[in-house]
Amino acid sequence: MKIRKHSLLAAAMLGFVSLSPSSAQEADPKKVVDALQTVFGKHKARASGAKGQCVAGIFTPAANARNLTKSLAFRKQTPVIGRFSLGGGNPKAPDATKALVRGFSFKIDPEGDGTTEFVMVNAPVNFAKSLDQMFGFLEARFPGAEGKPDPEKIKAFAAANPETTRQGQWLASRQAPASYVGVNYWGIHGYTLTNAEGKTQLVKFKLVPTGGEAGLTDDEAKAKPVDFLVEELQERLTKKAQTSFDLVVVYGLPGDPTNDPTVMWNDEEKRPTVKLGTLTINRIEKNEVCDSGIFDPTNLAEGITGPKDDPMFIPRQQGYAISLQRRLAR
Ligand code: HEM
């Protein structure tokens, strides 16, 4: 028995086996998807952003976009396929839940040469800076013997990882969105744009609703039907009301970090923005159109590159693909 324990320990030190299936092992995308499903259960839906609505629209680039990037995504007017969502893996989450991030994923030029995909949320920061921290955040919320998470574990994790509370604080200090198209969305990661002359610029992407932000007081939120957001969007479309966003970039400065998606750059909100184009939603699309694949934030047309040193960027592709495989198999 003793010998076996020692040989296991030696194997673990060499990296062949793991003695603990949970926190001692470095997290990978599969482990994070497993953790999402431990927290939220297994549904025939996305492991995160489970509740949502597919939409279709059009992207019209601003004339000066090509000064910043040679990307074909910003060269001409192109169709857009998008999906609005509520954060987390509960496909029945009430739409007015303030604590959940709203997501907006979209593909510019889905069938063309300029295919470029973004998966944004309505906060400028993420709730974890690494897969290990994302796993730890979820592990602290695993249901215990009574089927519920232990509030003490959540508190202890937050105290030891204060940066994981920033996204929640951002959402708590604002009203719940009254509309999927009435809130800002951020790309969060630092991207590099390259123009035809080879000039590069560090940026962060943001979507700003052209009709302004629309929020709900806590009382209004309480009175809203569980699934009001799709109806609200349909009403806007029927009335030909505002359903557009400006796609803008915030310029990075030398020394701005790109390796930690839980931090904003200094004075990021006060920096001027440059408009790259306008994204207009023009119809609700069948959910099957969005559900048969993933929105892959690493799929970017030449002239836009994601951060090389952000541990949360590249693994998104694998995490989303694992979730797709599981939801299609269910
Ligand atoms: C800045 C970091 C991140 C942000 C802002 C973010 C945001 C989102 C959003 C908005 C969705 C919904 C996508 C849709 O509508 O199709 C989503 C889905 C998902 N996210 Fe993330 N995410 C981040 C990082 C990660 C990472 C690092 C993982 C784990 C590897 C992960 C795991 C997932 C999974 C499994 C899904 C479901 C994908 C699918 O089934 O298509 N996310 N995320």
mmCIF file of C-alpha atoms and ligand atoms in Angstrom:
data_model
loop_
_atom_site.group_PDB
_atom_site.id
_atom_site.type_symbol
_atom_site.label_atom_id
_atom_site.label_comp_id
_atom_site.label_asym_id
_atom_site.label_seq_id
_atom_site.Cartn_x
_atom_site.Cartn_y
_atom_site.Cartn_z
ATOM 1 C CA MET A 1 0.000 0.000 0.000
ATOM 2 C CA LYS A 2 2.761 2.338 1.101
ATOM 3 C CA ILE A 3 4.864 1.504 -1.951
ATOM 4 C CA ARG A 4 1.924 2.192 -4.258
ATOM 5 C CA LYS A 5 1.362 5.584 -2.621
ATOM 6 C CA HIS A 6 4.993 6.492 -3.166
ATOM 7 C CA SER A 7 5.005 5.396 -6.775
ATOM 8 C CA LEU A 8 1.842 7.404 -7.372
ATOM 9 C CA LEU A 9 3.483 10.419 -5.795
ATOM 10 C CA ALA A 10 6.534 9.985 -8.009
ATOM 11 C CA ALA A 11 4.317 9.649 -11.085
ATOM 12 C CA ALA A 12 2.408 12.761 -10.051
ATOM 13 C CA MET A 13 5.653 14.691 -9.665
ATOM 14 C CA LEU A 14 6.617 13.640 -13.160
ATOM 15 C CA GLY A 15 3.221 14.825 -14.366
ATOM 16 C CA PHE A 16 1.891 11.392 -15.389
ATOM 17 C CA VAL A 17 -1.048 11.294 -13.004
ATOM 18 C CA SER A 18 -2.819 13.706 -10.740
ATOM 19 C CA LEU A 19 -3.399 12.844 -7.093
ATOM 20 C CA SER A 20 -6.344 15.187 -6.851
ATOM 21 C CA PRO A 21 -8.844 15.593 -9.660
ATOM 22 C CA SER A 22 -9.673 19.146 -8.582
ATOM 23 C CA SER A 23 -7.727 22.215 -7.577
ATOM 24 C CA ALA A 24 -4.210 20.728 -7.388
ATOM 25 C CA GLN A 25 -4.262 20.069 -11.113
ATOM 26 C CA GLU A 26 -3.746 22.951 -13.498
ATOM 27 C CA ALA A 27 -7.076 23.824 -15.111
ATOM 28 C CA ASP A 28 -7.604 23.252 -18.816
ATOM 29 C CA PRO A 29 -10.668 24.159 -20.914
ATOM 30 C CA LYS A 30 -12.275 20.738 -20.383
ATOM 31 C CA LYS A 31 -11.909 21.014 -16.621
ATOM 32 C CA VAL A 32 -13.533 24.459 -16.727
ATOM 33 C CA VAL A 33 -16.462 23.181 -18.836
ATOM 34 C CA ASP A 34 -16.886 20.267 -16.381
ATOM 35 C CA ALA A 35 -16.933 22.812 -13.538
ATOM 36 C CA LEU A 36 -19.545 24.966 -15.318
ATOM 37 C CA GLN A 37 -21.732 21.877 -15.651
ATOM 38 C CA THR A 38 -21.201 20.962 -11.985
ATOM 39 C CA VAL A 39 -22.440 24.405 -10.961
ATOM 40 C CA PHE A 40 -25.305 24.781 -13.437
ATOM 41 C CA GLY A 41 -26.179 21.175 -14.328
ATOM 42 C CA LYS A 42 -26.052 19.510 -17.732
ATOM 43 C CA HIS A 43 -28.559 20.906 -20.208
ATOM 44 C CA LYS A 44 -29.061 20.713 -23.944
ATOM 45 C CA ALA A 45 -27.655 24.231 -23.990
ATOM 46 C CA ARG A 46 -24.381 26.126 -23.784
ATOM 47 C CA ALA A 47 -22.370 25.476 -20.610
ATOM 48 C CA SER A 48 -22.308 29.288 -20.274
ATOM 49 C CA GLY A 49 -24.488 31.899 -21.928
ATOM 50 C CA ALA A 50 -27.102 29.127 -21.943
ATOM 51 C CA LYS A 51 -30.118 31.377 -22.425
ATOM 52 C CA GLY A 52 -30.023 33.524 -25.508
ATOM 53 C CA GLN A 53 -31.424 34.558 -28.839
ATOM 54 C CA CYS A 54 -29.920 34.407 -32.305
ATOM 55 C CA VAL A 55 -30.278 37.556 -34.414
ATOM 56 C CA ALA A 56 -29.240 38.758 -37.856
ATOM 57 C CA GLY A 57 -28.064 42.161 -38.924
ATOM 58 C CA ILE A 58 -25.668 44.191 -40.944
ATOM 59 C CA PHE A 59 -22.297 45.825 -40.292
ATOM 60 C CA THR A 60 -21.413 49.076 -42.028
ATOM 61 C CA PRO A 61 -17.761 50.089 -41.620
ATOM 62 C CA ALA A 62 -16.761 53.692 -40.979
ATOM 63 C CA ALA A 63 -14.750 55.252 -43.800
ATOM 64 C CA ASN A 64 -11.620 55.635 -41.666
ATOM 65 C CA ALA A 65 -11.615 52.025 -40.347
ATOM 66 C CA ARG A 66 -9.096 51.098 -43.034
ATOM 67 C CA ASN A 67 -6.616 53.631 -41.647
ATOM 68 C CA LEU A 68 -6.412 51.436 -38.568
ATOM 69 C CA THR A 69 -6.721 47.934 -39.966
ATOM 70 C CA LYS A 70 -6.359 46.178 -43.282
ATOM 71 C CA SER A 71 -8.887 43.604 -42.055
ATOM 72 C CA LEU A 72 -11.474 42.695 -44.698
ATOM 73 C CA ALA A 73 -14.048 42.685 -41.871
ATOM 74 C CA PHE A 74 -14.078 46.483 -42.020
ATOM 75 C CA ARG A 75 -13.853 47.010 -45.774
ATOM 76 C CA LYS A 76 -17.467 46.840 -46.942
ATOM 77 C CA GLN A 77 -21.005 46.427 -45.679
ATOM 78 C CA THR A 78 -21.448 42.779 -44.617
ATOM 79 C CA PRO A 79 -24.088 40.582 -43.006
ATOM 80 C CA VAL A 80 -23.824 39.766 -39.303
ATOM 81 C CA ILE A 81 -25.038 36.776 -37.324
ATOM 82 C CA GLY A 82 -25.204 37.411 -33.604
ATOM 83 C CA ARG A 83 -26.457 36.010 -30.353
ATOM 84 C CA PHE A 84 -27.546 37.850 -27.241
ATOM 85 C CA SER A 85 -27.298 35.858 -24.037
ATOM 86 C CA LEU A 86 -27.487 35.809 -20.274
ATOM 87 C CA GLY A 87 -24.368 34.669 -18.398
ATOM 88 C CA GLY A 88 -24.179 31.284 -16.697
ATOM 89 C CA GLY A 89 -25.457 27.856 -17.595
ATOM 90 C CA ASN A 90 -29.134 28.205 -16.595
ATOM 91 C CA PRO A 91 -31.262 28.165 -19.767
ATOM 92 C CA LYS A 92 -34.253 29.460 -17.763
ATOM 93 C CA ALA A 93 -32.603 32.386 -15.956
ATOM 94 C CA PRO A 94 -34.988 35.347 -15.528
ATOM 95 C CA ASP A 95 -34.041 38.114 -17.984
ATOM 96 C CA ALA A 96 -34.040 40.856 -15.343
ATOM 97 C CA THR A 97 -31.391 39.162 -13.150
ATOM 98 C CA LYS A 98 -29.002 42.010 -12.447
ATOM 99 C CA ALA A 99 -26.097 39.873 -11.299
ATOM 100 C CA LEU A 100 -25.778 37.998 -14.611
ATOM 101 C CA VAL A 101 -23.698 39.457 -17.433
ATOM 102 C CA ARG A 102 -25.453 40.012 -20.738
ATOM 103 C CA GLY A 103 -23.450 38.615 -23.628
ATOM 104 C CA PHE A 104 -23.361 39.547 -27.276
ATOM 105 C CA SER A 105 -21.500 37.319 -29.697
ATOM 106 C CA PHE A 106 -21.334 38.184 -33.366
ATOM 107 C CA LYS A 107 -19.697 37.241 -36.633
ATOM 108 C CA ILE A 108 -19.005 39.983 -39.119
ATOM 109 C CA ASP A 109 -19.020 38.713 -42.714
ATOM 110 C CA PRO A 110 -19.838 35.118 -41.655
ATOM 111 C CA GLU A 111 -19.537 33.630 -45.162
ATOM 112 C CA GLY A 112 -16.912 35.962 -46.656
ATOM 113 C CA ASP A 113 -13.168 36.686 -46.611
ATOM 114 C CA GLY A 114 -13.407 38.983 -43.619
ATOM 115 C CA THR A 115 -14.979 36.631 -41.064
ATOM 116 C CA THR A 116 -14.259 38.084 -37.651
ATOM 117 C CA GLU A 117 -15.907 37.007 -34.422
ATOM 118 C CA PHE A 118 -16.339 38.694 -31.079
ATOM 119 C CA VAL A 119 -17.839 37.338 -27.867
ATOM 120 C CA MET A 120 -18.488 40.355 -25.668
ATOM 121 C CA VAL A 121 -20.199 41.054 -22.341
ATOM 122 C CA ASN A 122 -21.755 44.109 -20.705
ATOM 123 C CA ALA A 123 -18.794 44.682 -18.385
ATOM 124 C CA PRO A 124 -15.288 45.936 -19.207
ATOM 125 C CA VAL A 125 -13.612 43.185 -17.170
ATOM 126 C CA ASN A 126 -13.828 39.429 -16.807
ATOM 127 C CA PHE A 127 -14.328 37.633 -13.479
ATOM 128 C CA ALA A 128 -11.129 35.577 -13.762
ATOM 129 C CA LYS A 129 -7.645 36.165 -15.093
ATOM 130 C CA SER A 130 -6.621 32.542 -15.669
ATOM 131 C CA LEU A 131 -8.222 29.144 -16.177
ATOM 132 C CA ASP A 132 -7.088 28.146 -12.678
ATOM 133 C CA GLN A 133 -8.838 31.165 -11.218
ATOM 134 C CA MET A 134 -11.976 30.548 -13.321
ATOM 135 C CA PHE A 135 -12.011 26.969 -12.080
ATOM 136 C CA GLY A 136 -11.509 28.139 -8.468
ATOM 137 C CA PHE A 137 -14.355 30.649 -8.838
ATOM 138 C CA LEU A 138 -16.653 27.844 -10.027
ATOM 139 C CA GLU A 139 -15.369 25.273 -7.533
ATOM 140 C CA ALA A 140 -16.255 27.634 -4.681
ATOM 141 C CA ARG A 141 -19.832 27.470 -6.027
ATOM 142 C CA PHE A 142 -20.064 23.660 -6.381
ATOM 143 C CA PRO A 143 -23.220 22.334 -4.704
ATOM 144 C CA GLY A 144 -22.512 20.708 -1.328
ATOM 145 C CA ALA A 145 -24.320 17.835 0.407
ATOM 146 C CA GLU A 146 -27.584 19.789 0.502
ATOM 147 C CA GLY A 147 -27.409 20.618 -3.187
ATOM 148 C CA LYS A 148 -26.490 24.241 -2.521
ATOM 149 C CA PRO A 149 -23.177 26.109 -2.604
ATOM 150 C CA ASP A 150 -21.578 27.040 0.707
ATOM 151 C CA PRO A 151 -21.637 30.863 1.105
ATOM 152 C CA GLU A 152 -18.535 30.656 3.324
ATOM 153 C CA LYS A 153 -16.520 29.048 0.520
ATOM 154 C CA ILE A 154 -17.651 31.757 -1.905
ATOM 155 C CA LYS A 155 -16.685 34.464 0.595
ATOM 156 C CA ALA A 156 -13.285 32.891 1.277
ATOM 157 C CA PHE A 157 -12.530 32.571 -2.454
ATOM 158 C CA ALA A 158 -13.502 36.201 -3.075
ATOM 159 C CA ALA A 159 -11.346 37.384 -0.157
ATOM 160 C CA ALA A 160 -8.344 35.472 -1.504
ATOM 161 C CA ASN A 161 -9.012 36.560 -5.120
ATOM 162 C CA PRO A 162 -10.380 40.131 -4.912
ATOM 163 C CA GLU A 163 -10.017 40.740 -8.673
ATOM 164 C CA THR A 164 -12.717 38.105 -9.264
ATOM 165 C CA THR A 165 -15.289 40.417 -7.664
ATOM 166 C CA ARG A 166 -14.740 43.339 -10.073
ATOM 167 C CA GLN A 167 -17.156 42.189 -12.749
ATOM 168 C CA GLY A 168 -19.891 41.557 -10.159
ATOM 169 C CA GLN A 169 -19.289 44.982 -8.622
ATOM 170 C CA TRP A 170 -19.594 46.600 -12.050
ATOM 171 C CA LEU A 171 -22.967 44.909 -12.653
ATOM 172 C CA ALA A 172 -24.223 45.611 -9.115
ATOM 173 C CA SER A 173 -23.485 49.318 -9.460
ATOM 174 C CA ARG A 174 -25.646 49.611 -12.600
ATOM 175 C CA GLN A 175 -29.268 48.962 -13.463
ATOM 176 C CA ALA A 176 -30.274 45.668 -15.079
ATOM 177 C CA PRO A 177 -30.510 46.271 -18.858
ATOM 178 C CA ALA A 178 -34.041 46.995 -20.125
ATOM 179 C CA SER A 179 -33.025 45.835 -23.594
ATOM 180 C CA TYR A 180 -30.416 43.613 -25.223
ATOM 181 C CA VAL A 181 -29.658 46.596 -27.459
ATOM 182 C CA GLY A 182 -29.694 49.139 -24.610
ATOM 183 C CA VAL A 183 -26.356 48.399 -22.978
ATOM 184 C CA ASN A 184 -22.620 48.664 -23.755
ATOM 185 C CA TYR A 185 -20.696 45.482 -24.507
ATOM 186 C CA TRP A 186 -16.917 45.110 -24.198
ATOM 187 C CA GLY A 187 -14.499 42.782 -25.992
ATOM 188 C CA ILE A 188 -12.339 42.929 -22.796
ATOM 189 C CA HIS A 189 -9.093 41.556 -24.289
ATOM 190 C CA GLY A 190 -6.394 43.817 -25.772
ATOM 191 C CA TYR A 191 -6.243 43.360 -29.569
ATOM 192 C CA THR A 192 -3.700 44.662 -32.077
ATOM 193 C CA LEU A 193 -4.851 46.263 -35.325
ATOM 194 C CA THR A 194 -2.477 46.374 -38.303
ATOM 195 C CA ASN A 195 -3.079 48.602 -41.313
ATOM 196 C CA ALA A 196 -1.921 48.200 -44.918
ATOM 197 C CA GLU A 197 1.299 50.144 -44.163
ATOM 198 C CA GLY A 198 2.120 47.721 -41.360
ATOM 199 C CA LYS A 199 1.399 50.267 -38.606
ATOM 200 C CA THR A 200 0.061 48.631 -35.441
ATOM 201 C CA GLN A 201 -2.205 49.937 -32.709
ATOM 202 C CA LEU A 202 -3.203 48.255 -29.443
ATOM 203 C CA VAL A 203 -6.968 48.584 -28.827
ATOM 204 C CA LYS A 204 -9.943 47.322 -26.870
ATOM 205 C CA PHE A 205 -13.274 46.859 -28.666
ATOM 206 C CA LYS A 206 -16.573 48.168 -27.355
ATOM 207 C CA LEU A 207 -20.166 48.292 -28.663
ATOM 208 C CA VAL A 208 -22.092 51.420 -27.736
ATOM 209 C CA PRO A 209 -25.891 51.469 -28.307
ATOM 210 C CA THR A 210 -26.728 54.327 -30.659
ATOM 211 C CA GLY A 211 -30.046 54.840 -28.858
ATOM 212 C CA GLY A 212 -28.289 55.157 -25.493
ATOM 213 C CA GLU A 213 -28.407 52.844 -22.516
ATOM 214 C CA ALA A 214 -31.760 51.635 -21.148
ATOM 215 C CA GLY A 215 -31.924 50.342 -17.590
ATOM 216 C CA LEU A 216 -34.526 49.092 -15.135
ATOM 217 C CA THR A 217 -35.018 50.240 -11.552
ATOM 218 C CA ASP A 218 -35.064 47.330 -9.107
ATOM 219 C CA ASP A 219 -38.878 47.632 -8.903
ATOM 220 C CA GLU A 220 -39.229 47.637 -12.680
ATOM 221 C CA ALA A 221 -36.945 44.603 -12.875
ATOM 222 C CA LYS A 222 -39.103 42.702 -10.372
ATOM 223 C CA ALA A 223 -42.215 43.338 -12.471
ATOM 224 C CA LYS A 224 -40.690 42.107 -15.751
ATOM 225 C CA PRO A 225 -41.751 38.760 -17.259
ATOM 226 C CA VAL A 226 -39.088 36.047 -17.135
ATOM 227 C CA ASP A 227 -38.414 36.206 -20.891
ATOM 228 C CA PHE A 228 -39.029 39.883 -21.665
ATOM 229 C CA LEU A 229 -35.779 40.649 -23.520
ATOM 230 C CA VAL A 230 -36.622 38.913 -26.813
ATOM 231 C CA GLU A 231 -40.104 40.470 -26.822
ATOM 232 C CA GLU A 232 -38.591 43.892 -26.198
ATOM 233 C CA LEU A 233 -36.227 43.421 -29.123
ATOM 234 C CA GLN A 234 -39.047 42.231 -31.387
ATOM 235 C CA GLU A 235 -41.098 45.301 -30.432
ATOM 236 C CA ARG A 236 -38.232 47.589 -31.379
ATOM 237 C CA LEU A 237 -37.841 45.801 -34.711
ATOM 238 C CA THR A 238 -41.575 46.060 -35.433
ATOM 239 C CA LYS A 239 -41.635 49.748 -34.554
ATOM 240 C CA LYS A 240 -38.379 50.347 -36.460
ATOM 241 C CA ALA A 241 -36.924 51.764 -33.238
ATOM 242 C CA GLN A 242 -33.176 51.898 -32.483
ATOM 243 C CA THR A 243 -31.406 48.504 -32.698
ATOM 244 C CA SER A 244 -27.880 49.660 -33.620
ATOM 245 C CA PHE A 245 -24.516 49.838 -31.944
ATOM 246 C CA ASP A 246 -21.401 51.790 -32.814
ATOM 247 C CA LEU A 247 -18.381 49.487 -32.832
ATOM 248 C CA VAL A 248 -15.611 51.591 -31.334
ATOM 249 C CA VAL A 249 -12.039 51.082 -30.170
ATOM 250 C CA VAL A 250 -10.239 52.543 -27.194
ATOM 251 C CA TYR A 251 -6.541 53.098 -27.906
ATOM 252 C CA GLY A 252 -3.965 51.376 -25.777
ATOM 253 C CA LEU A 253 -0.857 53.215 -24.583
ATOM 254 C CA PRO A 254 2.684 51.894 -24.113
ATOM 255 C CA GLY A 255 2.755 49.773 -20.978
ATOM 256 C CA ASP A 256 -0.970 48.971 -20.951
ATOM 257 C CA PRO A 257 -1.275 45.332 -19.848
ATOM 258 C CA THR A 258 -2.900 42.728 -22.104
ATOM 259 C CA ASN A 259 -2.248 39.721 -19.870
ATOM 260 C CA ASP A 260 -5.028 40.222 -17.317
ATOM 261 C CA PRO A 261 -8.686 40.534 -18.391
ATOM 262 C CA THR A 262 -9.779 41.467 -14.851
ATOM 263 C CA VAL A 263 -8.151 44.916 -15.121
ATOM 264 C CA MET A 264 -9.119 48.022 -17.054
ATOM 265 C CA TRP A 265 -6.410 50.271 -18.424
ATOM 266 C CA ASN A 266 -5.717 53.517 -16.547
ATOM 267 C CA ASP A 267 -8.512 55.993 -17.263
ATOM 268 C CA GLU A 268 -9.862 53.592 -19.877
ATOM 269 C CA GLU A 269 -13.355 55.036 -19.614
ATOM 270 C CA LYS A 270 -12.101 58.586 -20.110
ATOM 271 C CA ARG A 271 -10.015 57.828 -23.203
ATOM 272 C CA PRO A 272 -11.391 58.985 -26.561
ATOM 273 C CA THR A 273 -12.801 56.282 -28.806
ATOM 274 C CA VAL A 274 -12.572 55.799 -32.573
ATOM 275 C CA LYS A 275 -15.583 54.434 -34.428
ATOM 276 C CA LEU A 276 -14.941 51.482 -36.750
ATOM 277 C CA GLY A 277 -18.509 51.053 -37.927
ATOM 278 C CA THR A 278 -22.161 50.486 -37.078
ATOM 279 C CA LEU A 279 -23.787 47.150 -36.333
ATOM 280 C CA THR A 280 -27.553 47.089 -36.835
ATOM 281 C CA ILE A 281 -29.784 44.203 -35.774
ATOM 282 C CA ASN A 282 -32.523 43.807 -38.360
ATOM 283 C CA ARG A 283 -34.264 40.572 -37.439
ATOM 284 C CA ILE A 284 -34.635 37.794 -34.915
ATOM 285 C CA GLU A 285 -33.037 34.682 -36.387
ATOM 286 C CA LYS A 286 -33.915 31.026 -35.702
ATOM 287 C CA ASN A 287 -31.830 29.818 -32.760
ATOM 288 C CA GLU A 288 -30.694 26.761 -34.739
ATOM 289 C CA VAL A 289 -28.589 29.072 -36.913
ATOM 290 C CA CYS A 290 -26.470 30.058 -33.891
ATOM 291 C CA ASP A 291 -26.715 26.773 -32.014
ATOM 292 C CA SER A 292 -25.175 24.561 -34.695
ATOM 293 C CA GLY A 293 -21.729 26.089 -34.124
ATOM 294 C CA ILE A 294 -19.760 28.367 -31.835
ATOM 295 C CA PHE A 295 -18.801 32.006 -31.828
ATOM 296 C CA ASP A 296 -15.029 31.765 -31.732
ATOM 297 C CA PRO A 297 -13.321 34.937 -30.494
ATOM 298 C CA THR A 298 -9.978 33.724 -31.838
ATOM 299 C CA ASN A 299 -11.311 33.689 -35.429
ATOM 300 C CA LEU A 300 -10.127 37.100 -36.660
ATOM 301 C CA ALA A 301 -9.464 38.309 -40.212
ATOM 302 C CA GLU A 302 -5.877 39.305 -41.030
ATOM 303 C CA GLY A 303 -5.243 42.791 -39.662
ATOM 304 C CA ILE A 304 -6.667 42.031 -36.198
ATOM 305 C CA THR A 305 -4.829 39.850 -33.684
ATOM 306 C CA GLY A 306 -5.745 38.792 -30.194
ATOM 307 C CA PRO A 307 -3.430 39.088 -27.184
ATOM 308 C CA LYS A 308 -0.590 36.561 -27.052
ATOM 309 C CA ASP A 309 -0.061 36.846 -23.303
ATOM 310 C CA ASP A 310 -3.685 36.718 -22.048
ATOM 311 C CA PRO A 311 -4.200 33.218 -20.577
ATOM 312 C CA MET A 312 -7.972 33.532 -21.032
ATOM 313 C CA PHE A 313 -8.003 34.277 -24.774
ATOM 314 C CA ILE A 314 -6.867 31.221 -26.756
ATOM 315 C CA PRO A 315 -8.485 28.611 -24.439
ATOM 316 C CA ARG A 316 -11.900 30.091 -25.188
ATOM 317 C CA GLN A 317 -11.934 28.346 -28.563
ATOM 318 C CA GLN A 318 -11.384 24.898 -27.053
ATOM 319 C CA GLY A 319 -13.835 25.511 -24.184
ATOM 320 C CA TYR A 320 -16.573 26.570 -26.610
ATOM 321 C CA ALA A 321 -15.886 23.610 -28.909
ATOM 322 C CA ILE A 322 -16.157 21.141 -25.995
ATOM 323 C CA SER A 323 -19.436 22.722 -24.934
ATOM 324 C CA LEU A 324 -20.729 22.528 -28.525
ATOM 325 C CA GLN A 325 -19.855 18.853 -28.754
ATOM 326 C CA ARG A 326 -21.697 18.143 -25.504
ATOM 327 C CA ARG A 327 -24.818 20.153 -26.294
ATOM 328 C CA LEU A 328 -25.132 18.584 -29.756
ATOM 329 C CA ALA A 329 -24.725 15.079 -28.275
ATOM 330 C CA ARG A 330 -27.446 15.586 -25.653
HETATM 331 C C1 HEM B 1 -12.854 37.391 -21.180
HETATM 332 C C2 HEM B 1 -13.202 36.109 -21.093
HETATM 333 C C3 HEM B 1 -14.560 35.563 -21.446
HETATM 334 C C4 HEM B 1 -15.746 36.177 -21.770
HETATM 335 C C5 HEM B 1 -16.028 37.670 -21.853
HETATM 336 C C6 HEM B 1 -16.719 35.146 -22.063
HETATM 337 C C7 HEM B 1 -18.037 35.370 -22.462
HETATM 338 C C8 HEM B 1 -18.885 34.380 -22.988
HETATM 339 C C9 HEM B 1 -20.139 34.611 -23.674
HETATM 340 C C10 HEM B 1 -20.782 35.964 -23.955
HETATM 341 C C11 HEM B 1 -20.639 33.393 -24.035
HETATM 342 C C12 HEM B 1 -21.923 33.106 -24.840
HETATM 343 C C13 HEM B 1 -21.496 32.728 -26.268
HETATM 344 C C14 HEM B 1 -22.618 32.531 -27.262
HETATM 345 O O1 HEM B 1 -23.592 33.290 -27.264
HETATM 346 O O2 HEM B 1 -22.490 31.623 -28.112
HETATM 347 C C15 HEM B 1 -19.714 32.396 -23.560
HETATM 348 C C16 HEM B 1 -19.873 31.040 -23.706
HETATM 349 C C17 HEM B 1 -19.058 30.112 -23.140
HETATM 350 N N1 HEM B 1 -17.921 30.350 -22.391
HETATM 351 FE FE1 HEM B 1 -17.003 32.139 -22.208
HETATM 352 N N2 HEM B 1 -16.120 33.934 -21.885
HETATM 353 C C18 HEM B 1 -14.802 34.140 -21.516
HETATM 354 C C19 HEM B 1 -13.853 33.174 -21.286
HETATM 355 C C20 HEM B 1 -14.110 31.831 -21.227
HETATM 356 C C21 HEM B 1 -13.133 30.821 -20.927
HETATM 357 C C22 HEM B 1 -11.642 31.066 -20.686
HETATM 358 C C23 HEM B 1 -13.795 29.624 -20.921
HETATM 359 C C24 HEM B 1 -13.242 28.248 -20.647
HETATM 360 C C25 HEM B 1 -12.342 27.693 -21.386
HETATM 361 C C26 HEM B 1 -15.187 29.892 -21.244
HETATM 362 C C27 HEM B 1 -16.192 28.942 -21.347
HETATM 363 C C28 HEM B 1 -17.379 29.152 -22.028
HETATM 364 C C29 HEM B 1 -18.225 28.061 -22.541
HETATM 365 C C30 HEM B 1 -17.986 26.588 -22.342
HETATM 366 C C31 HEM B 1 -19.277 28.665 -23.241
HETATM 367 C C32 HEM B 1 -20.398 27.984 -24.033
HETATM 368 C C33 HEM B 1 -19.962 27.960 -25.520
HETATM 369 C C34 HEM B 1 -20.896 27.225 -26.446
HETATM 370 O O3 HEM B 1 -21.529 26.239 -26.052
HETATM 371 O O4 HEM B 1 -20.985 27.640 -27.641
HETATM 372 N N3 HEM B 1 -15.348 31.238 -21.429
HETATM 373 N N4 HEM B 1 -18.650 33.009 -22.937
#
